[in-house]
JSON list of C-alpha atoms in Angstrom, two decimals:
[
{"chain": "A", "resi": 1, "resn": "UNK", "atom": "CA", "xyz": [-21.90, 211.52, -37.80]},
{"chain": "A", "resi": 2, "resn": "UNK", "atom": "CA", "xyz": [-19.28, 209.98, -39.48]},
{"chain": "A", "resi": 3, "resn": "UNK", "atom": "CA", "xyz": [-17.24, 209.24, -35.66]},
{"chain": "A", "resi": 4, "resn": "UNK", "atom": "CA", "xyz": [-20.41, 207.16, -35.26]},
{"chain": "A", "resi": 5, "resn": "UNK", "atom": "CA", "xyz": [-20.27, 205.40, -38.82]},
{"chain": "A", "resi": 6, "resn": "UNK", "atom": "CA", "xyz": [-16.53, 204.78, -38.08]},
{"chain": "A", "resi": 7, "resn": "UNK", "atom": "CA", "xyz": [-16.86, 201.70, -36.05]},
{"chain": "A", "resi": 8, "resn": "UNK", "atom": "CA", "xyz": [-19.96, 199.49, -37.59]},
{"chain": "A", "resi": 9, "resn": "UNK", "atom": "CA", "xyz": [-17.72, 200.34, -41.12]},
{"chain": "A", "resi": 10, "resn": "UNK", "atom": "CA", "xyz": [-14.50, 198.66, -39.75]},
{"chain": "A", "resi": 11, "resn": "UNK", "atom": "CA", "xyz": [-16.21, 195.69, -38.64]},
{"chain": "A", "resi": 12, "resn": "UNK", "atom": "CA", "xyz": [-18.43, 195.14, -42.24]},
{"chain": "A", "resi": 13, "resn": "UNK", "atom": "CA", "xyz": [-14.83, 195.81, -43.95]},
{"chain": "A", "resi": 14, "resn": "UNK", "atom": "CA", "xyz": [-14.94, 192.37, -45.71]},
{"chain": "A", "resi": 15, "resn": "UNK", "atom": "CA", "xyz": [-17.88, 193.53, -47.37]},
{"chain": "A", "resi": 16, "resn": "UNK", "atom": "CA", "xyz": [-15.46, 196.45, -49.06]},
{"chain": "A", "resi": 17, "resn": "UNK", "atom": "CA", "xyz": [-15.21, 195.04, -52.94]},
{"chain": "A", "resi": 18, "resn": "UNK", "atom": "CA", "xyz": [-11.68, 196.54, -52.61]},
{"chain": "A", "resi": 19, "resn": "UNK", "atom": "CA", "xyz": [-10.53, 194.10, -49.97]},
{"chain": "A", "resi": 20, "resn": "UNK", "atom": "CA", "xyz": [-12.71, 191.53, -51.21]},
{"chain": "A", "resi": 21, "resn": "UNK", "atom": "CA", "xyz": [-10.56, 191.40, -54.14]},
{"chain": "A", "resi": 22, "resn": "UNK", "atom": "CA", "xyz": [-6.97, 191.29, -51.76]},
{"chain": "A", "resi": 23, "resn": "UNK", "atom": "CA", "xyz": [-5.62, 188.02, -51.43]},
{"chain": "A", "resi": 24, "resn": "UNK", "atom": "CA", "xyz": [-4.79, 187.43, -48.23]},
{"chain": "A", "resi": 25, "resn": "UNK", "atom": "CA", "xyz": [-3.30, 183.88, -47.32]},
{"chain": "A", "resi": 26, "resn": "UNK", "atom": "CA", "xyz": [-4.69, 181.81, -44.97]},
{"chain": "A", "resi": 27, "resn": "UNK", "atom": "CA", "xyz": [-3.64, 181.85, -40.95]},
{"chain": "A", "resi": 28, "resn": "UNK", "atom": "CA", "xyz": [-1.15, 185.27, -41.28]},
{"chain": "A", "resi": 29, "resn": "UNK", "atom": "CA", "xyz": [-2.34, 188.14, -39.50]},
{"chain": "A", "resi": 30, "resn": "UNK", "atom": "CA", "xyz": [-3.17, 191.49, -40.98]},
{"chain": "A", "resi": 31, "resn": "UNK", "atom": "CA", "xyz": [-3.88, 194.95, -39.65]},
{"chain": "A", "resi": 32, "resn": "UNK", "atom": "CA", "xyz": [-6.01, 196.82, -41.51]},
{"chain": "A", "resi": 33, "resn": "UNK", "atom": "CA", "xyz": [-6.18, 200.70, -40.98]},
{"chain": "A", "resi": 34, "resn": "UNK", "atom": "CA", "xyz": [-8.99, 203.25, -42.14]},
{"chain": "A", "resi": 35, "resn": "UNK", "atom": "CA", "xyz": [-9.68, 206.68, -42.26]},
{"chain": "A", "resi": 36, "resn": "UNK", "atom": "CA", "xyz": [-13.06, 207.55, -41.58]},
{"chain": "A", "resi": 37, "resn": "UNK", "atom": "CA", "xyz": [-14.43, 211.00, -42.86]},
{"chain": "A", "resi": 38, "resn": "UNK", "atom": "CA", "xyz": [-16.91, 213.90, -43.73]},
{"chain": "A", "resi": 39, "resn": "UNK", "atom": "CA", "xyz": [-19.38, 211.98, -46.55]},
{"chain": "A", "resi": 40, "resn": "UNK", "atom": "CA", "xyz": [-19.64, 215.50, -47.69]},
{"chain": "A", "resi": 41, "resn": "UNK", "atom": "CA", "xyz": [-17.10, 218.81, -47.74]},
{"chain": "A", "resi": 42, "resn": "UNK", "atom": "CA", "xyz": [-15.93, 219.97, -45.54]},
{"chain": "A", "resi": 43, "resn": "UNK", "atom": "CA", "xyz": [-12.99, 217.06, -45.60]},
{"chain": "A", "resi": 44, "resn": "UNK", "atom": "CA", "xyz": [-11.18, 216.56, -42.01]},
{"chain": "A", "resi": 45, "resn": "UNK", "atom": "CA", "xyz": [-11.16, 216.03, -38.49]},
{"chain": "A", "resi": 46, "resn": "UNK", "atom": "CA", "xyz": [-11.75, 212.45, -39.80]},
{"chain": "A", "resi": 47, "resn": "UNK", "atom": "CA", "xyz": [-10.74, 209.00, -37.66]},
{"chain": "A", "resi": 48, "resn": "UNK", "atom": "CA", "xyz": [-8.14, 206.96, -37.78]},
{"chain": "A", "resi": 49, "resn": "UNK", "atom": "CA", "xyz": [-9.41, 203.40, -36.85]},
{"chain": "A", "resi": 50, "resn": "UNK", "atom": "CA", "xyz": [-7.44, 200.03, -37.31]},
{"chain": "A", "resi": 51, "resn": "UNK", "atom": "CA", "xyz": [-8.92, 196.48, -37.35]},
{"chain": "A", "resi": 52, "resn": "UNK", "atom": "CA", "xyz": [-6.28, 193.12, -36.63]},
{"chain": "A", "resi": 53, "resn": "UNK", "atom": "CA", "xyz": [-7.58, 190.28, -38.52]},
{"chain": "A", "resi": 54, "resn": "UNK", "atom": "CA", "xyz": [-6.35, 186.36, -39.81]},
{"chain": "A", "resi": 55, "resn": "UNK", "atom": "CA", "xyz": [-6.68, 185.76, -43.43]},
{"chain": "A", "resi": 56, "resn": "UNK", "atom": "CA", "xyz": [-8.91, 184.78, -45.44]},
{"chain": "A", "resi": 57, "resn": "UNK", "atom": "CA", "xyz": [-11.37, 187.13, -45.05]},
{"chain": "A", "resi": 58, "resn": "UNK", "atom": "CA", "xyz": [-14.15, 185.31, -46.58]},
{"chain": "A", "resi": 59, "resn": "UNK", "atom": "CA", "xyz": [-15.63, 182.66, -44.43]},
{"chain": "A", "resi": 60, "resn": "UNK", "atom": "CA", "xyz": [-16.79, 180.69, -46.58]},
{"chain": "A", "resi": 61, "resn": "UNK", "atom": "CA", "xyz": [-13.09, 180.39, -48.25]},
{"chain": "A", "resi": 62, "resn": "UNK", "atom": "CA", "xyz": [-12.54, 179.61, -45.59]},
{"chain": "A", "resi": 63, "resn": "UNK", "atom": "CA", "xyz": [-14.08, 176.37, -45.04]},
{"chain": "A", "resi": 64, "resn": "UNK", "atom": "CA", "xyz": [-12.10, 174.50, -48.66]},
{"chain": "A", "resi": 65, "resn": "UNK", "atom": "CA", "xyz": [-8.53, 173.24, -48.12]},
{"chain": "A", "resi": 66, "resn": "UNK", "atom": "CA", "xyz": [-6.06, 176.22, -48.05]},
{"chain": "A", "resi": 67, "resn": "UNK", "atom": "CA", "xyz": [-2.92, 174.49, -48.81]},
{"chain": "A", "resi": 68, "resn": "UNK", "atom": "CA", "xyz": [-2.19, 173.00, -52.71]},
{"chain": "A", "resi": 69, "resn": "UNK", "atom": "CA", "xyz": [-0.17, 169.68, -52.50]},
{"chain": "A", "resi": 70, "resn": "UNK", "atom": "CA", "xyz": [3.75, 170.87, -52.30]},
{"chain": "A", "resi": 71, "resn": "UNK", "atom": "CA", "xyz": [4.26, 169.31, -56.09]},
{"chain": "A", "resi": 72, "resn": "UNK", "atom": "CA", "xyz": [3.10, 167.46, -58.72]},
{"chain": "A", "resi": 73, "resn": "UNK", "atom": "CA", "xyz": [4.86, 165.07, -60.99]},
{"chain": "A", "resi": 74, "resn": "UNK", "atom": "CA", "xyz": [3.94, 163.21, -64.51]},
{"chain": "A", "resi": 75, "resn": "UNK", "atom": "CA", "xyz": [6.06, 160.99, -67.55]},
{"chain": "A", "resi": 76, "resn": "UNK", "atom": "CA", "xyz": [3.89, 159.85, -69.72]},
{"chain": "A", "resi": 77, "resn": "UNK", "atom": "CA", "xyz": [5.09, 156.09, -70.82]},
{"chain": "A", "resi": 78, "resn": "UNK", "atom": "CA", "xyz": [2.04, 155.49, -73.32]},
{"chain": "A", "resi": 79, "resn": "UNK", "atom": "CA", "xyz": [3.34, 155.12, -76.84]},
{"chain": "A", "resi": 80, "resn": "UNK", "atom": "CA", "xyz": [0.55, 156.41, -78.58]},
{"chain": "A", "resi": 81, "resn": "UNK", "atom": "CA", "xyz": [-0.13, 159.78, -80.04]},
{"chain": "A", "resi": 82, "resn": "UNK", "atom": "CA", "xyz": [-2.30, 161.91, -78.30]},
{"chain": "A", "resi": 83, "resn": "UNK", "atom": "CA", "xyz": [-2.78, 159.80, -75.07]},
{"chain": "A", "resi": 84, "resn": "UNK", "atom": "CA", "xyz": [-1.19, 159.60, -72.03]},
{"chain": "A", "resi": 85, "resn": "UNK", "atom": "CA", "xyz": [-0.72, 157.32, -69.44]},
{"chain": "A", "resi": 86, "resn": "UNK", "atom": "CA", "xyz": [2.06, 156.58, -66.51]},
{"chain": "A", "resi": 87, "resn": "UNK", "atom": "CA", "xyz": [2.50, 157.52, -62.81]},
{"chain": "A", "resi": 88, "resn": "UNK", "atom": "CA", "xyz": [1.50, 160.37, -61.58]},
{"chain": "A", "resi": 89, "resn": "UNK", "atom": "CA", "xyz": [3.11, 161.71, -58.02]},
{"chain": "A", "resi": 90, "resn": "UNK", "atom": "CA", "xyz": [1.45, 164.09, -55.96]},
{"chain": "A", "resi": 91, "resn": "UNK", "atom": "CA", "xyz": [3.61, 165.25, -52.37]},
{"chain": "A", "resi": 92, "resn": "UNK", "atom": "CA", "xyz": [0.76, 166.08, -50.05]},
{"chain": "A", "resi": 93, "resn": "UNK", "atom": "CA", "xyz": [0.61, 169.50, -48.93]},
{"chain": "A", "resi": 94, "resn": "UNK", "atom": "CA", "xyz": [1.85, 170.81, -45.76]},
{"chain": "A", "resi": 95, "resn": "UNK", "atom": "CA", "xyz": [-1.00, 169.47, -43.69]},
{"chain": "A", "resi": 96, "resn": "UNK", "atom": "CA", "xyz": [-3.68, 167.69, -44.35]},
{"chain": "A", "resi": 97, "resn": "UNK", "atom": "CA", "xyz": [-5.64, 168.84, -41.32]},
{"chain": "A", "resi": 98, "resn": "UNK", "atom": "CA", "xyz": [-8.67, 169.88, -43.84]},
{"chain": "A", "resi": 99, "resn": "UNK", "atom": "CA", "xyz": [-8.15, 168.11, -47.00]},
{"chain": "A", "resi": 100, "resn": "UNK", "atom": "CA", "xyz": [-9.81, 164.96, -47.64]},
{"chain": "A", "resi": 101, "resn": "UNK", "atom": "CA", "xyz": [-8.75, 164.09, -51.06]},
{"chain": "A", "resi": 102, "resn": "UNK", "atom": "CA", "xyz": [-6.82, 165.24, -54.15]},
{"chain": "A", "resi": 103, "resn": "UNK", "atom": "CA", "xyz": [-8.56, 164.96, -57.32]},
{"chain": "A", "resi": 104, "resn": "UNK", "atom": "CA", "xyz": [-5.97, 165.46, -60.77]},
{"chain": "A", "resi": 105, "resn": "UNK", "atom": "CA", "xyz": [-7.91, 167.21, -63.84]},
{"chain": "A", "resi": 106, "resn": "UNK", "atom": "CA", "xyz": [-6.36, 167.71, -67.44]},
{"chain": "A", "resi": 107, "resn": "UNK", "atom": "CA", "xyz": [-5.73, 170.93, -67.79]},
{"chain": "A", "resi": 108, "resn": "UNK", "atom": "CA", "xyz": [-5.31, 173.67, -70.75]},
{"chain": "A", "resi": 109, "resn": "UNK", "atom": "CA", "xyz": [-3.08, 177.03, -69.86]},
{"chain": "A", "resi": 110, "resn": "UNK", "atom": "CA", "xyz": [-3.47, 176.24, -66.15]},
{"chain": "A", "resi": 111, "resn": "UNK", "atom": "CA", "xyz": [-7.21, 176.24, -66.86]},
{"chain": "A", "resi": 112, "resn": "UNK", "atom": "CA", "xyz": [-9.21, 172.33, -66.06]},
{"chain": "A", "resi": 113, "resn": "UNK", "atom": "CA", "xyz": [-10.44, 171.08, -69.03]},
{"chain": "A", "resi": 114, "resn": "UNK", "atom": "CA", "xyz": [-13.44, 168.40, -68.13]},
{"chain": "A", "resi": 115, "resn": "UNK", "atom": "CA", "xyz": [-14.52, 166.49, -65.46]},
{"chain": "A", "resi": 116, "resn": "UNK", "atom": "CA", "xyz": [-11.59, 165.34, -62.93]},
{"chain": "A", "resi": 117, "resn": "UNK", "atom": "CA", "xyz": [-9.69, 162.10, -64.15]},
{"chain": "A", "resi": 118, "resn": "UNK", "atom": "CA", "xyz": [-8.69, 160.33, -60.59]},
{"chain": "A", "resi": 119, "resn": "UNK", "atom": "CA", "xyz": [-9.46, 161.13, -57.15]},
{"chain": "A", "resi": 120, "resn": "UNK", "atom": "CA", "xyz": [-6.63, 160.39, -54.11]},
{"chain": "A", "resi": 121, "resn": "UNK", "atom": "CA", "xyz": [-8.22, 159.99, -50.55]},
{"chain": "A", "resi": 122, "resn": "UNK", "atom": "CA", "xyz": [-6.14, 162.62, -48.30]},
{"chain": "A", "resi": 123, "resn": "UNK", "atom": "CA", "xyz": [-4.41, 159.87, -45.74]},
{"chain": "A", "resi": 124, "resn": "UNK", "atom": "CA", "xyz": [-1.99, 161.66, -44.32]},
{"chain": "A", "resi": 125, "resn": "UNK", "atom": "CA", "xyz": [1.55, 159.91, -46.68]},
{"chain": "A", "resi": 126, "resn": "UNK", "atom": "CA", "xyz": [3.95, 161.78, -48.00]},
{"chain": "A", "resi": 127, "resn": "UNK", "atom": "CA", "xyz": [3.54, 160.79, -52.03]},
{"chain": "A", "resi": 128, "resn": "UNK", "atom": "CA", "xyz": [0.10, 159.39, -53.74]},
{"chain": "A", "resi": 129, "resn": "UNK", "atom": "CA", "xyz": [0.53, 157.84, -56.79]},
{"chain": "A", "resi": 130, "resn": "UNK", "atom": "CA", "xyz": [-1.72, 157.35, -59.21]},
{"chain": "A", "resi": 131, "resn": "UNK", "atom": "CA", "xyz": [-1.58, 154.62, -62.48]},
{"chain": "A", "resi": 132, "resn": "UNK", "atom": "CA", "xyz": [-2.96, 156.87, -65.71]},
{"chain": "A", "resi": 133, "resn": "UNK", "atom": "CA", "xyz": [-3.72, 154.86, -68.55]},
{"chain": "A", "resi": 134, "resn": "UNK", "atom": "CA", "xyz": [-4.52, 155.99, -72.24]},
{"chain": "A", "resi": 135, "resn": "UNK", "atom": "CA", "xyz": [-5.63, 158.84, -71.42]},
{"chain": "A", "resi": 136, "resn": "UNK", "atom": "CA", "xyz": [-7.13, 160.90, -74.57]},
{"chain": "A", "resi": 137, "resn": "UNK", "atom": "CA", "xyz": [-5.89, 164.43, -74.01]},
{"chain": "A", "resi": 138, "resn": "UNK", "atom": "CA", "xyz": [-5.76, 165.04, -78.42]},
{"chain": "A", "resi": 139, "resn": "UNK", "atom": "CA", "xyz": [-9.50, 165.81, -78.03]},
{"chain": "A", "resi": 140, "resn": "UNK", "atom": "CA", "xyz": [-9.27, 168.08, -75.13]},
{"chain": "A", "resi": 141, "resn": "UNK", "atom": "CA", "xyz": [-5.97, 170.20, -76.09]},
{"chain": "A", "resi": 142, "resn": "UNK", "atom": "CA", "xyz": [-4.62, 169.47, -72.64]},
{"chain": "A", "resi": 143, "resn": "UNK", "atom": "CA", "xyz": [-1.04, 170.55, -71.95]},
{"chain": "A", "resi": 144, "resn": "UNK", "atom": "CA", "xyz": [-0.83, 169.61, -68.38]},
{"chain": "A", "resi": 145, "resn": "UNK", "atom": "CA", "xyz": [-2.48, 167.57, -65.57]},
{"chain": "A", "resi": 146, "resn": "UNK", "atom": "CA", "xyz": [-3.60, 169.91, -62.33]},
{"chain": "A", "resi": 147, "resn": "UNK", "atom": "CA", "xyz": [-4.17, 168.93, -59.12]},
{"chain": "A", "resi": 148, "resn": "UNK", "atom": "CA", "xyz": [-6.82, 170.37, -56.14]},
{"chain": "A", "resi": 149, "resn": "UNK", "atom": "CA", "xyz": [-6.97, 169.43, -52.61]},
{"chain": "A", "resi": 150, "resn": "UNK", "atom": "CA", "xyz": [-10.92, 169.32, -52.20]},
{"chain": "A", "resi": 151, "resn": "UNK", "atom": "CA", "xyz": [-12.80, 168.44, -48.96]},
{"chain": "A", "resi": 152, "resn": "UNK", "atom": "CA", "xyz": [-17.01, 168.38, -48.30]},
{"chain": "A", "resi": 153, "resn": "UNK", "atom": "CA", "xyz": [-16.95, 171.94, -49.07]},
{"chain": "A", "resi": 154, "resn": "UNK", "atom": "CA", "xyz": [-15.27, 172.47, -52.13]},
{"chain": "A", "resi": 155, "resn": "UNK", "atom": "CA", "xyz": [-11.73, 172.60, -53.89]},
{"chain": "A", "resi": 156, "resn": "UNK", "atom": "CA", "xyz": [-9.45, 174.46, -52.76]},
{"chain": "A", "resi": 157, "resn": "UNK", "atom": "CA", "xyz": [-8.41, 178.26, -54.93]},
{"chain": "A", "resi": 158, "resn": "UNK", "atom": "CA", "xyz": [-5.22, 177.12, -55.86]},
{"chain": "A", "resi": 159, "resn": "UNK", "atom": "CA", "xyz": [-3.46, 173.83, -57.11]},
{"chain": "A", "resi": 160, "resn": "UNK", "atom": "CA", "xyz": [-0.55, 172.74, -58.56]},
{"chain": "A", "resi": 161, "resn": "UNK", "atom": "CA", "xyz": [0.70, 171.74, -62.38]},
{"chain": "A", "resi": 162, "resn": "UNK", "atom": "CA", "xyz": [2.36, 169.32, -64.39]},
{"chain": "A", "resi": 163, "resn": "UNK", "atom": "CA", "xyz": [3.08, 169.91, -68.14]},
{"chain": "A", "resi": 164, "resn": "UNK", "atom": "CA", "xyz": [2.74, 166.96, -70.69]},
{"chain": "A", "resi": 165, "resn": "UNK", "atom": "CA", "xyz": [5.03, 165.62, -73.02]},
{"chain": "A", "resi": 166, "resn": "UNK", "atom": "CA", "xyz": [3.48, 163.04, -75.32]},
{"chain": "A", "resi": 167, "resn": "UNK", "atom": "CA", "xyz": [5.84, 160.14, -75.34]},
{"chain": "A", "resi": 168, "resn": "UNK", "atom": "CA", "xyz": [5.20, 159.74, -78.28]},
{"chain": "A", "resi": 169, "resn": "UNK", "atom": "CA", "xyz": [6.58, 162.77, -80.36]},
{"chain": "A", "resi": 170, "resn": "UNK", "atom": "CA", "xyz": [9.71, 162.27, -78.06]},
{"chain": "A", "resi": 171, "resn": "UNK", "atom": "CA", "xyz": [12.69, 161.22, -79.68]},
{"chain": "A", "resi": 172, "resn": "UNK", "atom": "CA", "xyz": [14.87, 159.01, -77.75]},
{"chain": "A", "resi": 173, "resn": "UNK", "atom": "CA", "xyz": [17.88, 159.54, -80.40]},
{"chain": "A", "resi": 174, "resn": "UNK", "atom": "CA", "xyz": [18.64, 162.01, -83.37]},
{"chain": "A", "resi": 175, "resn": "UNK", "atom": "CA", "xyz": [17.65, 160.79, -86.23]},
{"chain": "A", "resi": 176, "resn": "UNK", "atom": "CA", "xyz": [19.45, 158.41, -88.62]},
{"chain": "A", "resi": 177, "resn": "UNK", "atom": "CA", "xyz": [19.77, 159.05, -92.15]},
{"chain": "A", "resi": 178, "resn": "UNK", "atom": "CA", "xyz": [21.02, 157.05, -94.77]},
{"chain": "A", "resi": 179, "resn": "UNK", "atom": "CA", "xyz": [21.77, 156.67, -98.24]},
{"chain": "A", "resi": 180, "resn": "UNK", "atom": "CA", "xyz": [21.45, 153.39, -100.37]},
{"chain": "A", "resi": 181, "resn": "UNK", "atom": "CA", "xyz": [23.92, 154.70, -103.03]},
{"chain": "A", "resi": 182, "resn": "UNK", "atom": "CA", "xyz": [26.12, 157.04, -102.69]},
{"chain": "A", "resi": 183, "resn": "UNK", "atom": "CA", "xyz": [26.48, 160.51, -103.69]},
{"chain": "A", "resi": 184, "resn": "UNK", "atom": "CA", "xyz": [27.98, 160.31, -107.31]},
{"chain": "A", "resi": 185, "resn": "UNK", "atom": "CA", "xyz": [31.02, 162.51, -106.49]}
]
């Protein structure tokens, strides 16, 4: 009967493809309401059940860091075209209870390009400064730096990004134009 199956359906709600596609914030309480009715007509007389849970639903996601660093800042100081260099500043996550380190990547359109370029141990300081020297961005087509929190179970699902502006392409002042000869006039 549908009434006997209701509790088991509620217990197994985490396997439901619709529920699994939802993004639940970690440590936020939720209530799921499910109306359970017959599998075949006539449909009526079902039961409404609820379950309280705290996000995230997927327990494997709960093992990886749940928080992203608060921010990342970078200004390129490398004068060579297609290369970046300078200091990357990462503001730590609100809490680092489940964070072992922060991992820096090159990114293109918010996706990781290649392997990590720097890693810094999470030690509780408010800001982490990483030095980059002559990192090639031309070959990868990178347009951003991405940083993710990581622990022994893997990386957080969300990170932060900083847009890249190659210093060699910046004009420090409007271009000056001069003529060797005065125009005829």
